[in-house]
Amino acid sequence: MSMTRRDFVRGGVSAFTLGFAAPAFLCDLARAQGSVARNLVVIYLAGGNDSLSMVIPYNDPTYQLRRPTLLIPAGQVLQIGTDSAGNAIGLHPRLTGLRSIFNSGRLALIQRTGYENSSRSHFTGTDIWSTANPANSQGPGWLGRYLDTIPAPVDPLAAWNTTGQTPHALQARLVGVPAIPNPATYAFQSPNSGTNAVDERTYATRISSHEPVGRPHLAFVNATSQAAFATLDRVASVATYTPTVAYANNNGFAQALRAVAGALSRGIGTRVFWVQTGGYDTHSAQNTLNGSYNTLMATLNEGLFAFYNDLSNQGLLNNTLILQFSEFGRRIQENGSQGTDHGAASIMMAIGGQVRGDIYGTAPNLNPADPANPTLENGGNDIRHQTDFRSVYARVIDNWLGGDSVAILGGDFRSGAPQIL
Amino acid sequence: MPFHDRQMMHVLRRAGFGARPEEIADFAGRGLSATLDEFVNFTSVPDDVDSKIGTPGYAGTTSNGAFSPSTVINDARQRWLFRMLHGRRPLQEKMTLFWHNHFATAYSKVAGNTNALDGTRMMAAKRSEHPGRLQGQLELFREYALGNFRDMLVEIAKDPAMLVWLDGRTNTRRQPQENFGREIMELFTMGVGFYTEPDVYAAARVFTGWNLQRIGGANDANGYYQFQYIAGNHEPTAKEFSFPIYLNGSKTIPARSPADGMQDGLDLIDALARHPETGRRLARKLWQFFVSETLPPDDFLVGRAAAAYQQNNFSVAAMVRMLLFSDAFLAPANHFTRHTWPAEFVIKALKEIGHAGFSMNTALTPLVNMGQQLFEPPDVAGWDLGPNWFSTGAMLARMNFAAVLTSNQRINISQDARGKGPTPEALLTMYLDRLSPADYDRGAYQDLLDYLRAGGTWTGNDAQIGIKAPGLLHLIVGSSEYQFV
């Protein structure tokens, strides 16, 4: 944990505690703030996604040479057409649901997204994607900064993180984001029962309502407890959600999306959701067609397609935007471990009822022979970005969330943004 | 009733996992300085904690079949928690936890690439339990808890669990693979900013040939993995770095014959252990672990600790001693400024509330919900510490563990509190001393009293104590004041 991040937590505590809405107003607030209705579901593929195995320029003659064991033959990719430069593009064979969404015109693939001097560190890279600031990747995240623009008092369920710890992208100055990995266990237990248990919840809520004098670190924990108490009952309503489709029980990613669908279906007013799925750091045994990457794609496809259909069945698709990213792409040349090392640009995806489905950007030319090949960097080893990821964020903030991307991103990244919305 | 000495309680919380009443009495009889000495010189205390497992008077364990911590990961988790709760070498156990976070390795990948039995062995077996008399990674952390960091790095580079976790065992000569080469610089030693991308590529080549071999058949229950340097897999050309590798300032590891190539890795590890940023980075992490998370690391003390590391042959003990015997460590302003890790929180609550009839197995799922499953850090950077532990879900999980524990201990709590609550104030005073949370401000203190009074007249009779004492302990352990050491 860096000093800067802790400093911001310390600085933010007081305002956070005071700016918090009292539980009595929450339902009104949720209605008022939720009436915007649009929501954003951010999906983070943790570990650095090998975009070349996900969205595949399968006719590139160099692809086969640089991926001798990992390549997916043209006959097996799910061919979806060509990009604007005429490169034939195919999806990983397990992404059948995504192909179906693409064919419905609701999947946007944004090739070669990244930034200049891409970090090859998981942690620095994640911080940069989280803050949208390659120069100084500390402090609140880009989604946190958006949440901070919501007029106070802010609904404590304005955002919902489905992982155990608040991701950097959602860290805000004024707004605490609840971590709700599982709505069913997000409840307050007591050693006693009946009125005694009710008393305990009452007093636990009171005890955490104070701001310990001169001890902002305690005040921060109290604010967390207050957020928990303020969100318990609405989350309980999500725990009883019955989806319209089956979400695989053994797929944690799908289960997280099931909870998100429940929150949307119940209309509890959340605007930003965070869902994460890991295992993308495929240094070895990536075995694109029958090994770890194949499993990753199956997990992704299964969860996303169930979620898409569940929302579609309930007429919620037009209010939902799914945005996927990863902290970096991977090396073009496979290593000797049947895996790939840390690289640069990768793929972003957007899915939703109002998304203009298409293949955005152009595939890299994988031939390193030409040192001036503008689609590669690092001596031809890595894919160079074509679309600045911040321009995608800008598009989402301006055209979907109704925010001001220039203020939130600290700069004007609107030009060159793919017209996905 | 004499109140506990605040300095002593601080030492026991910070350098250990808190203390049971009889432990407090024992340490108090010896005094602060002797206690700290014993913590640091822990080899003077018998390492007999494992022999207490399954004996009366200690917390229990629960497993499918015979308790087997060297082959079943949940049993390994229970044994480790048992050591934290009952061990007589608190600082050794505390540093073991520190190293688990520093060299964060996840069982799921290790076992996923091998199997549950081999995975558990690689993570947690003791030599006496291992068919090849090797030790699992946890035992390595215990052995080097306050040991020589350079030697520890060598052992880590050869550690079977690490070789699976960061893919070292698939590193090849022709196309080196960078996972371990990157993280040993980024996370285990100097940190980001002090190496370049070409350094990563060179480090990957350095460690080619550092591999595993299987002894015994793949399905042989007595088979196992051990380190092996495979000369034929080593990439023998010279490797150039951006920082000095040798004492004469040379930045190049010379070309060597494959047979001698293992020396490449030893040379790089020497250079990394010696790099000035390594000592400083370790000292900063230890400062945050032992002194304070609410103040930035003190440059002067960090500098002195880093110097002690360099002057004492990369001794972690020298660094830790420098910190624990500093004025800053004991300063009252620094008390309760470290956010407890979930494992620390659980063990402290067990020590302070009681463990009779409690199975360590009961703590495993709550720990997952609090965000710290042992042997399962989220990634190679370890857990996000400090305020990052405190999401709403994780805080609820802490409160709910307090509910489970106080419910589980209701009989002990009630017996213990019998007659000690003539007034709500008396009962609260007793518990605030025993549990040693940070001080409550007036408002929260009044809320705790009001809770005791809620629902009728205070009588302090057995029936009321049987409800209110567990309820009060639940509120204290679930309050922000209790989340810090």
Short mmCIF file of N, CA and C in Angstrom, two decimals, chain A residues 263-312:
data_model
loop_
_atom_site.label_atom_id
_atom_site.label_comp_id
_atom_site.label_asym_id
_atom_site.label_seq_id
_atom_site.Cartn_x
_atom_site.Cartn_y
_atom_site.Cartn_z
N ALA A 263 -29.48 -7.54 -8.57
CA ALA A 263 -29.55 -6.14 -8.15
C ALA A 263 -30.27 -5.30 -9.20
N LEU A 264 -30.02 -5.58 -10.47
CA LEU A 264 -30.69 -4.83 -11.54
C LEU A 264 -32.17 -5.16 -11.58
N SER A 265 -32.46 -6.41 -11.43
CA SER A 265 -33.85 -6.84 -11.48
C SER A 265 -34.65 -6.25 -10.33
N ARG A 266 -34.04 -6.18 -9.16
CA ARG A 266 -34.72 -5.62 -7.99
C ARG A 266 -34.79 -4.08 -8.04
N GLY A 267 -34.01 -3.50 -8.95
CA GLY A 267 -34.05 -2.04 -9.09
C GLY A 267 -33.57 -1.32 -7.85
N ILE A 268 -32.46 -1.80 -7.26
CA ILE A 268 -32.03 -1.18 -6.01
C ILE A 268 -31.22 0.10 -6.22
N GLY A 269 -30.98 0.47 -7.47
CA GLY A 269 -30.43 1.79 -7.72
C GLY A 269 -28.93 1.86 -7.93
N THR A 270 -28.26 0.73 -7.94
CA THR A 270 -26.81 0.75 -8.13
C THR A 270 -26.46 1.16 -9.56
N ARG A 271 -25.45 2.02 -9.67
CA ARG A 271 -25.05 2.50 -11.00
C ARG A 271 -23.82 1.82 -11.56
N VAL A 272 -22.89 1.44 -10.67
CA VAL A 272 -21.63 0.86 -11.15
C VAL A 272 -21.38 -0.45 -10.42
N PHE A 273 -21.15 -1.50 -11.17
CA PHE A 273 -20.81 -2.81 -10.61
C PHE A 273 -19.39 -3.18 -11.04
N TRP A 274 -18.73 -3.91 -10.17
CA TRP A 274 -17.38 -4.40 -10.49
C TRP A 274 -17.37 -5.91 -10.37
N VAL A 275 -16.96 -6.57 -11.46
CA VAL A 275 -16.87 -8.02 -11.47
C VAL A 275 -15.48 -8.38 -11.98
N GLN A 276 -14.90 -9.39 -11.40
CA GLN A 276 -13.52 -9.72 -11.72
C GLN A 276 -13.38 -11.22 -11.89
N THR A 277 -12.52 -11.62 -12.82
CA THR A 277 -12.22 -13.05 -12.94
C THR A 277 -10.75 -13.19 -13.28
N GLY A 278 -10.08 -14.12 -12.61
CA GLY A 278 -8.61 -14.17 -12.69
C GLY A 278 -8.10 -15.37 -13.47
N GLY A 279 -6.79 -15.53 -13.43
CA GLY A 279 -6.14 -16.66 -14.08
C GLY A 279 -5.55 -16.34 -15.43
N TYR A 280 -5.55 -15.04 -15.80
CA TYR A 280 -5.09 -14.66 -17.14
C TYR A 280 -3.57 -14.51 -17.26
N ASP A 281 -2.86 -14.73 -16.15
CA ASP A 281 -1.39 -14.58 -16.18
C ASP A 281 -0.77 -15.87 -16.69
N THR A 282 -0.97 -16.13 -17.98
CA THR A 282 -0.69 -17.45 -18.55
C THR A 282 0.74 -17.57 -19.03
N HIS A 283 1.69 -17.62 -18.07
CA HIS A 283 3.09 -17.76 -18.45
C HIS A 283 3.39 -19.17 -18.98
N SER A 284 2.60 -20.14 -18.56
CA SER A 284 2.92 -21.51 -18.98
C SER A 284 1.64 -22.31 -19.19
N ALA A 285 1.77 -23.38 -19.94
CA ALA A 285 0.66 -24.32 -20.18
C ALA A 285 -0.63 -23.59 -20.52
N GLN A 286 -0.48 -22.61 -21.38
CA GLN A 286 -1.65 -21.81 -21.78
C GLN A 286 -2.58 -22.64 -22.65
N ASN A 287 -1.98 -23.53 -23.40
CA ASN A 287 -2.72 -24.52 -24.22
C ASN A 287 -4.06 -24.00 -24.70
N THR A 288 -3.98 -23.12 -25.65
CA THR A 288 -5.13 -22.33 -26.03
C THR A 288 -6.38 -23.14 -26.33
N LEU A 289 -6.18 -24.33 -26.89
CA LEU A 289 -7.35 -25.10 -27.32
C LEU A 289 -7.84 -26.12 -26.29
N ASN A 290 -6.96 -26.54 -25.37
CA ASN A 290 -7.45 -27.54 -24.42
C ASN A 290 -6.91 -27.31 -23.01
N GLY A 291 -6.24 -26.20 -22.77
CA GLY A 291 -5.65 -25.98 -21.45
C GLY A 291 -6.24 -24.79 -20.75
N SER A 292 -5.37 -24.05 -20.05
CA SER A 292 -5.88 -23.02 -19.15
C SER A 292 -6.61 -21.91 -19.89
N TYR A 293 -6.12 -21.52 -21.06
CA TYR A 293 -6.80 -20.40 -21.74
C TYR A 293 -8.17 -20.83 -22.25
N ASN A 294 -8.25 -22.06 -22.63
CA ASN A 294 -9.54 -22.61 -23.06
C ASN A 294 -10.55 -22.54 -21.91
N THR A 295 -10.09 -22.90 -20.71
CA THR A 295 -10.96 -22.84 -19.53
C THR A 295 -11.36 -21.39 -19.23
N LEU A 296 -10.42 -20.50 -19.38
CA LEU A 296 -10.72 -19.08 -19.12
C LEU A 296 -11.82 -18.59 -20.06
N MET A 297 -11.68 -18.95 -21.32
CA MET A 297 -12.67 -18.49 -22.30
C MET A 297 -14.05 -19.12 -22.05
N ALA A 298 -14.03 -20.39 -21.62
CA ALA A 298 -15.30 -21.05 -21.34
C ALA A 298 -15.99 -20.36 -20.16
N THR A 299 -15.21 -20.05 -19.13
CA THR A 299 -15.75 -19.38 -17.95
C THR A 299 -16.33 -18.02 -18.33
N LEU A 300 -15.58 -17.29 -19.12
CA LEU A 300 -16.01 -15.95 -19.52
C LEU A 300 -17.29 -16.02 -20.35
N ASN A 301 -17.28 -16.90 -21.32
CA ASN A 301 -18.42 -17.01 -22.23
C ASN A 301 -19.68 -17.45 -21.49
N GLU A 302 -19.51 -18.42 -20.63
CA GLU A 302 -20.65 -18.98 -19.90
C GLU A 302 -21.30 -17.90 -19.03
N GLY A 303 -20.46 -17.15 -18.29
CA GLY A 303 -21.00 -16.11 -17.41
C GLY A 303 -21.64 -14.98 -18.19
N LEU A 304 -20.94 -14.49 -19.20
CA LEU A 304 -21.45 -13.34 -19.95
C LEU A 304 -22.73 -13.67 -20.72
N PHE A 305 -22.77 -14.85 -21.27
CA PHE A 305 -23.93 -15.18 -22.10
C PHE A 305 -25.17 -15.38 -21.22
N ALA A 306 -24.97 -16.02 -20.06
CA ALA A 306 -26.10 -16.17 -19.14
C ALA A 306 -26.61 -14.80 -18.70
N PHE A 307 -25.69 -13.94 -18.34
CA PHE A 307 -26.04 -12.59 -17.88
C PHE A 307 -26.78 -11.82 -18.96
N TYR A 308 -26.24 -11.88 -20.18
CA TYR A 308 -26.84 -11.18 -21.31
C TYR A 308 -28.28 -11.65 -21.53
N ASN A 309 -28.47 -12.96 -21.51
CA ASN A 309 -29.80 -13.51 -21.75
C ASN A 309 -30.76 -13.20 -20.60
N ASP A 310 -30.22 -13.25 -19.37
CA ASP A 310 -31.06 -12.95 -18.21
C ASP A 310 -31.57 -11.50 -18.29
N LEU A 311 -30.66 -10.59 -18.61
CA LEU A 311 -31.06 -9.18 -18.72
C LEU A 311 -32.02 -8.99 -19.89
N SER A 312 -31.70 -9.65 -21.00
CA SER A 312 -32.54 -9.54 -22.19
C SER A 312 -33.96 -10.01 -21.89
#
